[in-house]
Coordinates of C-alpha atoms in Angstrom, one line a residue:
Chain U
M1 CA 33.9 25.6 30.1
E2 CA 36.1 27.1 32.5
P3 CA 34.7 29.9 34.6
L4 CA 35.4 33.5 33.8
T5 CA 38.5 35.1 35.2
L6 CA 38.4 39.0 35.5
A7 CA 41.6 41.1 36.4
I8 CA 41.2 44.4 38.1
P9 CA 44.0 46.9 38.8
T10 CA 45.3 47.9 42.2
G11 CA 45.9 51.7 42.7
R12 CA 43.9 54.5 41.2
L13 CA 41.2 52.5 39.6
F14 CA 40.8 49.7 42.2
A15 CA 38.0 51.1 44.5
E16 CA 35.8 52.1 41.5
A17 CA 36.5 48.8 39.7
A18 CA 35.6 46.9 42.8
A19 CA 32.5 48.9 43.4
L20 CA 31.4 48.4 39.8
L21 CA 31.8 44.7 40.1
Q22 CA 29.8 44.8 43.2
Q23 CA 27.0 46.8 41.6
L24 CA 26.9 44.3 38.8
G25 CA 26.6 41.5 41.4
L26 CA 29.9 39.8 40.5
L27 CA 31.4 40.6 43.9
T28 CA 29.5 40.2 47.2
A29 CA 32.2 42.0 49.3
V30 CA 34.9 44.3 48.3
P31 CA 38.1 42.4 48.6
R32 CA 41.1 43.9 50.2
E33 CA 43.4 45.4 47.7
R34 CA 46.2 43.1 48.8
T35 CA 44.1 39.8 48.0
L36 CA 45.4 38.4 44.9
V37 CA 42.7 36.0 43.7
F38 CA 39.1 36.4 44.8
P39 CA 36.3 34.0 44.2
A40 CA 33.3 35.7 42.8
S41 CA 29.7 34.7 42.2
N42 CA 28.7 31.9 39.7
G43 CA 32.3 30.4 39.9
R44 CA 33.8 33.4 38.5
R45 CA 37.2 34.7 39.8
V46 CA 38.5 38.1 40.3
L47 CA 42.3 38.6 40.1
I48 CA 43.9 41.8 41.4
A49 CA 47.1 42.8 39.8
K50 CA 49.4 45.8 39.3
P51 CA 47.9 48.2 36.7
A52 CA 50.9 47.6 34.3
D53 CA 50.4 43.9 34.4
I54 CA 46.6 43.7 33.6
L55 CA 47.2 43.6 29.9
T56 CA 49.8 40.8 30.2
Y57 CA 47.3 38.6 32.1
V58 CA 44.5 39.4 29.5
E59 CA 46.7 39.0 26.4
Q60 CA 48.2 35.8 27.4
G61 CA 44.7 34.4 28.5
A62 CA 45.5 34.0 32.2
A63 CA 42.6 36.3 32.7
D64 CA 39.7 36.3 30.2
A65 CA 38.9 39.9 30.7
G66 CA 40.2 42.9 32.6
I67 CA 39.6 46.5 33.7
V68 CA 42.6 48.8 32.8
G69 CA 43.3 52.4 32.1
K70 CA 43.4 53.6 28.5
D71 CA 46.9 54.9 29.4
M72 CA 48.3 51.4 29.7
L73 CA 46.5 50.4 26.4
L74 CA 48.3 53.3 24.7
E75 CA 51.5 52.5 26.4
Q76 CA 51.7 48.8 26.0
E77 CA 49.7 48.3 22.5
R78 CA 48.8 44.7 23.5
D79 CA 46.8 42.4 21.4
V80 CA 43.6 42.4 23.3
Y81 CA 39.8 43.6 22.5
E82 CA 39.1 46.9 24.0
L83 CA 35.3 46.8 24.3
V84 CA 33.9 49.2 26.7
D85 CA 34.7 52.7 28.1
V86 CA 33.4 51.7 31.6
G87 CA 33.1 55.5 32.6
F88 CA 35.4 56.1 35.5
G89 CA 39.0 56.9 36.1
F90 CA 39.0 60.0 33.8
C91 CA 42.4 61.7 33.6
R92 CA 44.6 63.2 31.1
G93 CA 48.3 62.7 30.3
V94 CA 50.1 65.9 29.9
V95 CA 53.6 67.4 29.3
A96 CA 54.3 69.7 32.3
L97 CA 57.4 71.8 33.0
P98 CA 58.7 74.0 35.7
E99 CA 58.6 77.8 35.2
A100 CA 62.3 78.0 34.4
Q101 CA 62.0 75.6 31.4
L102 CA 58.9 77.1 29.8
D103 CA 61.0 79.1 27.5
R104 CA 62.6 76.0 26.0
W105 CA 59.2 74.6 25.2
R106 CA 58.6 77.8 23.1
H107 CA 61.7 76.7 20.9
P108 CA 60.5 73.3 19.5
G109 CA 64.0 72.3 18.3
T110 CA 65.4 72.4 21.9
L111 CA 66.2 68.9 23.3
L112 CA 64.2 68.2 26.4
R113 CA 64.7 65.4 29.1
I114 CA 61.3 64.1 30.2
A115 CA 60.7 61.9 33.0
T116 CA 57.7 59.6 32.7
K117 CA 55.9 56.2 33.3
Y118 CA 55.0 56.2 29.8
P119 CA 58.1 56.1 27.6
H120 CA 56.3 54.6 24.7
I121 CA 53.5 57.2 24.5
T122 CA 56.0 60.0 25.3
S123 CA 58.4 59.1 22.5
R124 CA 55.6 58.8 20.0
F125 CA 54.1 62.2 21.1
F126 CA 57.4 64.0 20.8
E127 CA 58.0 62.3 17.4
R128 CA 54.7 63.5 16.2
E129 CA 55.4 67.0 17.5
R130 CA 58.7 66.9 15.9
R131 CA 60.5 67.8 19.0
P132 CA 63.8 66.2 20.2
V133 CA 63.5 64.2 23.4
E134 CA 65.4 62.2 25.9
I135 CA 63.2 59.9 28.0
V136 CA 64.0 59.0 31.5
E137 CA 61.7 56.1 32.6
L138 CA 60.3 56.1 36.2
H139 CA 57.9 54.0 38.1
G140 CA 56.5 56.6 40.5
S141 CA 56.8 60.1 41.9
V142 CA 57.5 61.3 38.5
E143 CA 56.7 65.0 39.5
L144 CA 59.9 65.0 41.7
A145 CA 62.3 64.5 38.7
P146 CA 62.4 68.2 37.6
R147 CA 63.0 69.3 41.2
V148 CA 66.0 67.2 41.6
G149 CA 67.4 67.9 38.3
L150 CA 66.8 64.4 36.9
A151 CA 64.7 65.8 34.0
D152 CA 63.6 69.1 32.5
G153 CA 59.9 68.1 32.6
I154 CA 57.5 65.2 32.9
V155 CA 54.6 63.4 31.0
D156 CA 52.2 62.2 33.6
L157 CA 48.6 61.7 34.5
V158 CA 46.6 64.7 35.9
M159 CA 43.2 64.5 37.6
T160 CA 42.8 67.8 39.5
G161 CA 46.1 69.4 38.7
Q162 CA 46.8 69.8 42.3
T163 CA 50.1 67.6 42.2
L164 CA 51.3 69.8 39.3
R165 CA 50.6 73.0 41.2
D166 CA 52.2 71.6 44.4
N167 CA 55.3 70.8 42.5
L168 CA 55.4 74.2 40.6
L169 CA 54.8 72.5 37.2
T170 CA 52.9 74.1 34.4
E171 CA 50.9 72.0 31.8
V172 CA 52.2 72.9 28.3
A173 CA 50.4 70.2 26.2
E174 CA 47.8 67.5 26.3
V175 CA 49.2 64.1 25.2
F176 CA 46.2 61.7 25.8
Q177 CA 42.8 61.3 27.5
S178 CA 42.2 58.2 29.7
S179 CA 39.5 56.4 31.3
A180 CA 39.0 52.7 32.5
R181 CA 38.2 50.2 29.8
L182 CA 37.0 46.7 29.7
V183 CA 39.5 44.6 27.8
V184 CA 38.9 40.9 26.7
N185 CA 41.3 38.2 25.5
R186 CA 40.8 37.5 21.7
V187 CA 40.2 33.7 22.4
S188 CA 37.9 34.0 25.4
L189 CA 35.9 36.5 23.4
R190 CA 35.1 33.5 21.2
T191 CA 35.3 30.4 23.2
K192 CA 33.7 31.9 26.4
A193 CA 31.2 34.2 24.5
T194 CA 28.2 33.0 26.8
L195 CA 30.2 34.4 29.8
V196 CA 31.9 37.3 28.2
Q197 CA 29.0 38.7 26.2
P198 CA 26.7 39.3 29.3
L199 CA 29.6 41.1 31.1
V200 CA 30.1 43.2 28.2
E201 CA 26.4 44.2 28.1
Q202 CA 26.4 44.8 31.8
M203 CA 29.4 47.1 31.7
K204 CA 27.9 49.0 28.7
S205 CA 24.6 49.7 30.6
A206 CA 26.4 50.6 33.8
A207 CA 28.6 53.1 31.9
A208 CA 25.6 54.5 30.1
A209 CA 23.7 54.8 33.4
G210 CA 26.8 56.5 34.9
A211 CA 27.1 59.0 32.1
R212 CA 23.5 60.2 32.7
Chain Q
M1 CA 80.3 14.4 35.3
R2 CA 80.0 17.6 37.4
V3 CA 78.7 21.0 36.4
R4 CA 80.3 24.0 38.1
N5 CA 77.8 26.8 38.9
G6 CA 79.8 29.9 38.4
V7 CA 78.7 33.4 38.4
N8 CA 76.0 34.5 36.0
R9 CA 77.7 35.2 32.7
R10 CA 76.2 36.0 29.3
W11 CA 77.5 32.9 27.8
Q12 CA 75.3 30.8 29.9
H13 CA 72.2 32.2 28.5
V14 CA 70.4 32.5 25.2
P15 CA 69.0 35.9 24.0
E16 CA 65.5 37.0 25.1
G17 CA 62.6 35.4 23.2
V18 CA 64.6 32.3 22.1
R19 CA 65.0 29.0 23.8
D20 CA 66.6 25.5 23.8
L21 CA 64.5 22.4 23.5
A22 CA 66.0 19.7 25.7
P23 CA 64.6 16.1 25.9
P24 CA 61.8 15.3 26.1
E25 CA 60.5 18.7 24.8
A26 CA 62.5 18.4 21.5
A27 CA 61.0 15.0 20.9
R28 CA 57.5 16.2 21.4
H29 CA 58.2 19.0 19.1
S30 CA 59.4 16.8 16.3
A31 CA 56.8 14.2 16.9
L32 CA 54.1 16.9 16.4
A33 CA 55.9 18.2 13.5
A34 CA 56.0 14.8 11.8
A35 CA 52.4 14.1 12.5
V36 CA 51.3 17.4 10.9
R37 CA 53.6 17.0 8.0
G38 CA 52.2 13.5 7.5
E39 CA 48.8 14.9 7.4
F40 CA 49.8 17.5 4.8
Q41 CA 51.3 14.7 2.7
R42 CA 48.3 12.6 3.0
W43 CA 46.2 15.4 1.4
G44 CA 48.6 15.8 -1.5
Y45 CA 50.7 18.7 -0.4
A46 CA 54.4 18.8 -1.4
E47 CA 56.9 20.2 1.0
V48 CA 59.1 23.2 0.2
R49 CA 61.9 24.9 1.9
T50 CA 62.9 28.5 1.6
P51 CA 66.0 30.2 3.1
P52 CA 65.7 31.6 6.7
V53 CA 66.8 35.2 5.4
E54 CA 65.1 37.1 2.7
Y55 CA 65.6 40.7 1.4
L56 CA 63.6 43.2 3.5
E57 CA 62.2 44.4 0.3
T58 CA 60.6 41.0 -0.5
I59 CA 58.9 40.8 2.9
V60 CA 57.7 44.4 2.9
R61 CA 56.5 44.0 -0.7
G62 CA 54.4 40.9 0.4
A63 CA 53.3 41.7 3.9
G64 CA 53.1 45.6 3.7
P65 CA 55.1 48.3 5.4
G66 CA 53.5 47.7 8.7
I67 CA 55.5 44.6 9.1
Q68 CA 58.9 46.5 9.3
D69 CA 58.6 47.2 13.1
H70 CA 58.3 43.4 13.8
L71 CA 61.3 42.1 11.9
F72 CA 64.8 40.8 12.9
K73 CA 67.0 42.7 10.5
I74 CA 70.5 42.0 9.3
V75 CA 72.8 44.2 7.2
D76 CA 74.5 42.2 4.7
S77 CA 78.2 42.6 3.8
G78 CA 77.2 44.6 0.7
G79 CA 75.0 46.8 2.7
A80 CA 71.7 45.1 1.6
L81 CA 69.0 44.8 4.3
L82 CA 68.1 41.3 5.1
V83 CA 65.5 39.9 7.4
L84 CA 64.9 36.6 9.1
R85 CA 61.5 35.4 7.7
P86 CA 58.6 36.5 9.9
E87 CA 56.3 34.0 8.3
M88 CA 56.2 31.7 5.4
T89 CA 53.4 32.7 3.1
V90 CA 55.3 35.5 1.6
P91 CA 58.5 33.6 0.9
I92 CA 56.4 30.8 -0.7
A93 CA 54.5 33.4 -2.8
R94 CA 57.9 34.7 -4.0
L95 CA 59.0 31.2 -4.8
A96 CA 55.9 30.2 -6.5
A97 CA 55.4 33.3 -8.5
T98 CA 59.0 33.6 -9.7
R99 CA 59.9 29.8 -10.1
L100 CA 57.1 27.3 -9.7
L101 CA 54.1 28.8 -11.4
P102 CA 56.0 29.9 -14.7
G103 CA 56.9 26.2 -15.3
A104 CA 53.7 24.7 -14.1
A105 CA 50.9 23.4 -16.3
P106 CA 48.2 26.2 -16.7
G107 CA 45.2 25.8 -14.6
R108 CA 46.7 23.1 -12.3
P109 CA 46.7 24.2 -8.7
L110 CA 49.9 23.9 -6.6
R111 CA 49.7 22.5 -3.3
L112 CA 52.7 23.3 -1.0
C113 CA 53.5 22.7 2.7
Y114 CA 56.2 23.6 5.2
V115 CA 57.4 23.2 8.6
A116 CA 59.7 26.1 9.3
E117 CA 61.1 28.2 12.1
V118 CA 60.0 31.9 11.7
F119 CA 61.3 35.0 13.5
R120 CA 59.7 38.1 14.9
G121 CA 61.5 41.1 16.4
Q122 CA 59.1 41.4 19.4
E123 CA 59.7 44.3 21.7
T124 CA 61.8 43.1 24.6
G125 CA 59.9 42.5 27.8
R126 CA 56.9 41.1 26.0
S127 CA 57.6 37.5 26.9
Q128 CA 56.7 36.3 23.6
L129 CA 58.9 34.0 21.7
R130 CA 60.9 35.6 18.9
A131 CA 61.6 32.3 17.1
F132 CA 58.9 29.7 16.8
T133 CA 58.0 27.0 14.4
Q134 CA 55.0 27.2 12.0
A135 CA 53.6 24.3 10.0
G136 CA 51.3 25.3 7.1
V137 CA 50.1 24.8 3.6
E138 CA 49.4 27.0 0.6
L139 CA 47.0 26.0 -2.0
L140 CA 47.8 28.2 -5.0
G141 CA 45.8 28.5 -8.3
E142 CA 42.3 27.8 -7.1
G143 CA 39.9 30.6 -6.2
T144 CA 36.9 28.4 -5.4
L145 CA 35.2 27.8 -2.1
D146 CA 36.2 24.2 -2.6
A147 CA 39.8 25.3 -2.0
D148 CA 38.9 27.3 1.0
A149 CA 37.0 24.2 2.4
E150 CA 40.0 21.9 1.8
V151 CA 42.4 24.1 3.7
I152 CA 40.0 24.7 6.5
A153 CA 39.2 21.0 6.8
L154 CA 42.9 20.2 6.7
A155 CA 43.5 22.6 9.5
A156 CA 40.9 21.1 11.6
T157 CA 42.2 17.5 10.9
C158 CA 45.7 18.6 11.9
L159 CA 44.5 19.8 15.3
R160 CA 42.5 16.6 15.8
R161 CA 45.5 14.5 14.7
A162 CA 47.8 16.5 17.1
G163 CA 45.6 15.6 19.9
V164 CA 43.7 18.8 20.7
T165 CA 40.4 17.5 21.5
D166 CA 38.4 20.8 22.1
A167 CA 39.6 22.9 19.2
V168 CA 37.1 25.1 17.4
V169 CA 37.7 26.6 14.0
H170 CA 36.2 30.1 13.6
V171 CA 35.4 31.1 9.8
G172 CA 34.8 34.5 8.6
H173 CA 35.1 36.6 5.5
L174 CA 36.8 40.0 5.2
G175 CA 34.9 40.9 2.3
F176 CA 31.7 41.5 4.5
L177 CA 33.1 44.4 6.5
D178 CA 35.6 45.6 4.0
D179 CA 33.0 46.5 1.4
L180 CA 30.9 48.3 3.9
L181 CA 33.9 50.3 5.2
A182 CA 34.9 51.2 1.5
A183 CA 31.8 53.3 1.3
L184 CA 33.1 55.7 4.0
P185 CA 35.2 58.9 3.3
T186 CA 38.9 58.0 3.1
D187 CA 39.7 59.7 6.4
A188 CA 37.0 57.9 8.4
Q189 CA 37.9 54.8 6.7
D190 CA 41.5 54.9 7.7
D191 CA 40.6 55.8 11.3
I192 CA 38.1 52.9 11.5
R193 CA 40.5 50.4 10.0
A194 CA 43.2 51.4 12.3
R195 CA 40.9 51.0 15.3
L196 CA 39.7 47.7 14.0
Y197 CA 43.4 46.5 13.6
R198 CA 43.9 47.5 17.2
K199 CA 40.8 45.8 18.3
E200 CA 39.7 49.1 19.8
F201 CA 35.9 48.9 19.9
A202 CA 35.2 51.2 22.8
G203 CA 33.7 54.3 21.3
I204 CA 34.2 53.2 17.7
E205 CA 30.6 53.8 16.9
H206 CA 31.1 57.6 17.6
A207 CA 33.8 57.7 14.9
I208 CA 31.4 57.3 12.0
P209 CA 28.4 59.2 10.8
D210 CA 26.6 56.2 9.3
P211 CA 24.2 55.0 11.9
S212 CA 23.9 51.5 10.3
L213 CA 27.5 51.0 10.1
A214 CA 27.9 52.3 13.6
G215 CA 25.5 49.6 14.7
L216 CA 27.4 46.9 13.0
L217 CA 30.7 47.9 14.6
R218 CA 29.1 48.0 18.0
L219 CA 27.9 44.4 17.3
L220 CA 31.0 43.1 15.7
P221 CA 32.9 41.6 18.5
D222 CA 29.9 39.4 19.2
L223 CA 29.2 38.5 15.6
H224 CA 30.1 34.9 15.9
G225 CA 28.5 31.5 16.7
E226 CA 24.9 30.5 16.3
G227 CA 22.8 32.9 14.3
A228 CA 25.8 35.0 13.3
L229 CA 24.9 35.1 9.7
A230 CA 21.3 36.0 10.3
R231 CA 22.3 38.9 12.6
A232 CA 24.8 40.1 10.1
G233 CA 22.4 39.8 7.1
P234 CA 20.6 43.3 7.6
F235 CA 23.9 45.0 7.6
A236 CA 25.0 43.5 4.3
T237 CA 23.7 46.3 1.9
S238 CA 26.3 45.8 -1.0
A239 CA 26.5 43.1 -3.4
R240 CA 29.9 42.1 -2.2
S241 CA 29.0 42.0 1.4
R242 CA 26.0 39.9 0.7
A243 CA 28.3 37.6 -1.5
A244 CA 30.6 37.2 1.5
L245 CA 27.9 36.1 3.8
R246 CA 26.6 33.6 1.1
D247 CA 30.2 32.3 0.6
V248 CA 30.5 31.7 4.5
E249 CA 27.3 29.8 4.4
A250 CA 28.2 27.7 1.5
L251 CA 31.6 27.0 3.0
V252 CA 30.1 25.6 6.2
A253 CA 27.9 23.4 4.2
R254 CA 31.1 22.1 2.3
L255 CA 32.8 21.4 5.5
R256 CA 30.1 18.9 6.5
D257 CA 31.4 16.7 3.7
Y258 CA 34.7 16.5 5.5
G259 CA 33.1 15.5 8.8
V260 CA 34.6 18.6 10.5
A261 CA 31.4 20.9 10.7
D262 CA 31.0 20.2 14.3
V263 CA 34.0 22.1 15.2
V264 CA 33.4 25.0 12.8
R265 CA 31.8 28.2 13.9
V266 CA 30.8 31.2 11.8
D267 CA 32.7 34.4 12.9
L268 CA 32.5 37.6 11.1
S269 CA 34.6 39.5 13.7
I270 CA 37.8 37.9 12.7
I271 CA 40.6 40.4 11.9
R272 CA 43.9 38.8 10.8
D273 CA 47.3 40.3 11.6
F274 CA 48.6 40.3 8.1
S275 CA 47.4 42.7 5.5
Y276 CA 47.5 40.4 2.5
Y277 CA 44.3 38.6 3.3
T278 CA 41.4 39.3 0.9
G279 CA 38.4 36.8 1.6
V280 CA 37.6 33.8 3.7
V281 CA 39.7 34.0 6.9
F282 CA 39.9 31.7 9.9
E283 CA 41.5 30.9 13.2
A284 CA 41.4 28.0 15.6
Y285 CA 41.2 28.2 19.3
G286 CA 41.7 25.6 22.1
A287 CA 41.2 25.8 25.8
G288 CA 44.5 26.6 27.4
S289 CA 45.8 29.2 24.9
G290 CA 45.1 32.8 24.9
Y291 CA 46.4 33.0 21.4
P292 CA 45.0 31.2 18.3
L293 CA 46.6 27.9 17.6
L294 CA 46.4 28.4 13.9
G295 CA 45.2 31.0 11.4
G296 CA 44.8 31.6 7.7
G297 CA 42.7 32.5 4.8
R298 CA 42.5 33.6 1.2
Y299 CA 45.1 36.0 -0.3
D300 CA 44.2 36.5 -3.8
T301 CA 46.4 39.6 -4.6
L302 CA 49.6 38.5 -2.8
L303 CA 51.1 36.6 -5.7
D304 CA 50.4 39.4 -8.0
R305 CA 52.8 41.5 -6.0
F306 CA 55.5 39.1 -7.2
G307 CA 54.4 38.9 -10.9
A308 CA 51.9 36.1 -10.9
D309 CA 48.1 36.7 -11.0
C310 CA 46.9 33.7 -9.0
P311 CA 44.3 33.1 -6.3
A312 CA 45.7 31.4 -3.2
T313 CA 44.7 30.2 0.3
G314 CA 46.4 28.6 3.2
F315 CA 47.1 28.5 6.9
A316 CA 49.8 28.4 9.3
L317 CA 49.7 26.5 12.6
G318 CA 51.9 27.5 15.6
L319 CA 53.5 24.3 16.7
D320 CA 54.7 25.8 20.0
R321 CA 51.2 27.0 20.7
V322 CA 49.6 23.6 20.1
L323 CA 52.2 21.9 22.2
S324 CA 51.4 24.3 25.1
V325 CA 47.8 23.1 25.1
L326 CA 48.6 19.4 24.9
P327 CA 49.2 17.4 28.0
A328 CA 52.9 17.2 28.7
D329 CA 54.0 13.7 28.3
S330 CA 57.4 12.3 29.3
G331 CA 58.2 11.8 25.7
A332 CA 59.1 8.3 24.0
P333 CA 62.1 6.8 25.5
T334 CA 64.4 4.3 23.7
A335 CA 62.6 1.0 23.6
V336 CA 65.4 -1.2 24.9
L337 CA 68.2 -0.6 27.4
L338 CA 71.0 -3.0 26.7
A339 CA 73.4 -3.2 29.7
A340 CA 76.4 -5.4 29.3
D341 CA 79.4 -6.4 31.4
P342 CA 82.6 -5.1 29.9
E343 CA 83.8 -8.6 28.8
R344 CA 80.5 -9.1 26.8
R345 CA 80.6 -5.6 25.2
P346 CA 81.6 -6.9 21.7
E347 CA 78.8 -9.3 21.7
A348 CA 76.3 -6.7 23.0
I349 CA 77.4 -4.1 20.3
Q350 CA 76.5 -6.7 17.7
L351 CA 73.2 -7.5 19.2
A352 CA 72.3 -3.9 19.4
M353 CA 73.3 -3.3 15.8
E354 CA 71.2 -6.2 14.7
L355 CA 68.2 -4.9 16.7
R356 CA 68.7 -1.4 15.2
R357 CA 68.8 -2.9 11.6
G358 CA 65.4 -4.4 12.5
G359 CA 64.0 -1.1 13.6
V360 CA 64.3 -1.5 17.4
P361 CA 65.7 1.5 19.2
V362 CA 68.5 0.4 21.5
L363 CA 70.5 2.3 24.1
A364 CA 73.7 0.3 24.8
S365 CA 75.3 0.9 28.2
V366 CA 77.7 -0.5 30.6
A367 CA 76.0 -2.9 33.1
T368 CA 75.4 -1.1 36.4
D369 CA 73.6 -2.2 39.5
D370 CA 70.9 0.4 39.0
A371 CA 70.0 -0.5 35.4
M372 CA 66.5 -1.6 36.5
L373 CA 65.9 1.6 38.4
Q374 CA 67.1 3.6 35.5
A375 CA 64.8 1.8 33.2
Q376 CA 61.8 2.4 35.4
Q377 CA 62.6 6.1 35.8
D378 CA 63.3 6.7 32.0
G379 CA 60.5 4.5 30.8
H380 CA 62.3 1.9 28.8
R381 CA 60.3 -0.9 27.6
W382 CA 62.7 -3.7 28.1
V383 CA 66.1 -4.1 29.9
V384 CA 68.5 -6.7 28.5
R385 CA 71.4 -7.6 30.9
M386 CA 74.4 -9.5 29.4
T387 CA 76.7 -10.9 32.0
G388 CA 79.1 -13.8 32.3
E389 CA 76.2 -16.0 33.2
G390 CA 74.1 -15.2 30.1
I391 CA 71.4 -13.0 28.9
V392 CA 68.5 -11.9 31.2
L393 CA 65.4 -10.1 29.9
W394 CA 63.9 -7.8 32.3
D395 CA 60.4 -6.3 32.0
P396 CA 60.0 -3.1 34.0
R397 CA 56.3 -3.0 33.7
T398 CA 55.9 -6.3 35.5
A399 CA 59.2 -6.2 37.4
T400 CA 59.8 -9.9 36.3
Q401 CA 62.9 -11.4 34.7
R402 CA 63.7 -14.5 32.8
P403 CA 66.9 -16.0 31.3
V404 CA 66.7 -16.0 27.5
D405 CA 68.7 -17.2 24.6
R406 CA 69.5 -14.9 21.7
A407 CA 66.8 -16.1 19.3
T408 CA 64.0 -15.7 21.8
L409 CA 65.3 -12.4 22.7
L410 CA 65.3 -11.2 19.1
A411 CA 61.9 -12.5 18.7
V412 CA 60.5 -10.7 21.8
L413 CA 62.1 -7.4 21.1
R414 CA 61.2 -7.2 17.6
A415 CA 57.5 -7.8 18.3
P416 CA 55.5 -4.7 17.0
S417 CA 55.0 -2.1 19.5
D418 CA 51.9 0.0 20.1
D419 CA 53.9 3.0 21.0
R420 CA 52.6 6.3 19.3
V421 CA 56.3 7.1 18.4
I422 CA 56.4 4.2 15.9
E423 CA 53.6 5.5 13.9
W424 CA 54.8 9.2 14.0
S425 CA 58.3 8.2 12.9
H426 CA 57.6 7.5 9.3

């Protein structure tokens, strides 16, 4: 059997994901974020990829398992097993508008132009809310869009709310809640069960211990 | 021959998610299709063809409304909505229920097979093929475990025949979980089913009040392999869920008779993508593919949607997926390269035609200085050179040549070949 390959994301979740793998004894040293493939204990490999690419690696089987934010799972709707809430990276996705636009939110029939990294989630949310929307897809610094007139508001992740306050944005609705998840390829779950299952159990215990 | 490389224009490309098959890929594809088709025929399955377009209504009636987001749609001249078929089970159910079963002898099962290109309107940017080939069988009119065993054994045999040496077939039963979920209130049931369909297991146990069922759902992704039936046993609290487990056990026993039990694993965690499955379900996996190589199962209520009450089971094998896990070979080249000087061309053509009539593949070309090199590069078995001085037979494998007369030449070239392609071509 091929050894297990685990994908972890750069960025927001990287430090905690690497620390978790270290705690579980999978990694002996924390790799630098720029490393791409890192050999881990027992022949396992750890692969470091952009958050938006983790699910592609896992769905196609290039990685057997991965750690990824729930936000990506909701946005991309890939065919992977979501098995464990690993208990870090908590954040919320919200609709936020500048003061001047708040009045338009109070009239649900008004068309809003929303900048976001989550076009799919955003369009489903506005559909569910029966509010007309025009989506501007961005890949970063979403909070700038209303300031420069690119959009009326944003849908983005918030942790403390500081970025929103810095940019004079007010949360008007919660769209989703997110935390890091362990995902597994549907074939690896079965053909590499002897490698995958211990990992799942370890992560479940680690998450339970973290929650206490 | 020169190819001009101009600017990047749309007419130089094919749309996203579809592709050309050039040599030797197309030959590998056809050879695999022929191998699988041959296996189907050896088990008594008769080939059917259905049109690549169907009414949207037909496909939705068979596969459920959830399929609508995954279809290639076409508006017909009269305004009717047509779709490119996303799979073959529903079109064959339509064909069987409306045309084949009404005229068939009562009680006699129908065994049908197909090799067909199917189409999915995947979201762009997903890098998945939107047109791919499936080869499969449908066994209609037999609701027994013997029928389930036959199609599973045939599936395993097809993979073996295709050359997938490490394939495993996981066999489960939807009735086990389905019946336990049916006891839940409708809201909770819909929620759990949606989560299962998305394979979202994190936190699933908190979504139901029943602690036993919560325990089962927590265990479900690992409910396969050795001891799976024993571990599932305590959760099977209803008659139907117990029957499902008994069926799986009996099925595995029957698969021993086919000599495929060594590649079969019990797997109660299988959730298939199509909503028409009702009982035994199975998927096959091989190293090198993150997706199942084939999948299938029992769908006893599908034909009823087209007006025929008839139990059925079958599977579809993804030809492109199987090819992706097989070692890439260079394909089978034409056996004989016949290179003749222009003045011997008429004679060479006659010789080529005679060989072809005898079943020997011949590529006839103009004699060039690099014919030997070409033969070695392209893998021809023999090179025949016809010049003013006579006929020379060259063997690229040994790099030896000898002058021959026509009778000797015909005898050597017609000798049976051990090439795999010969076996696959009939």
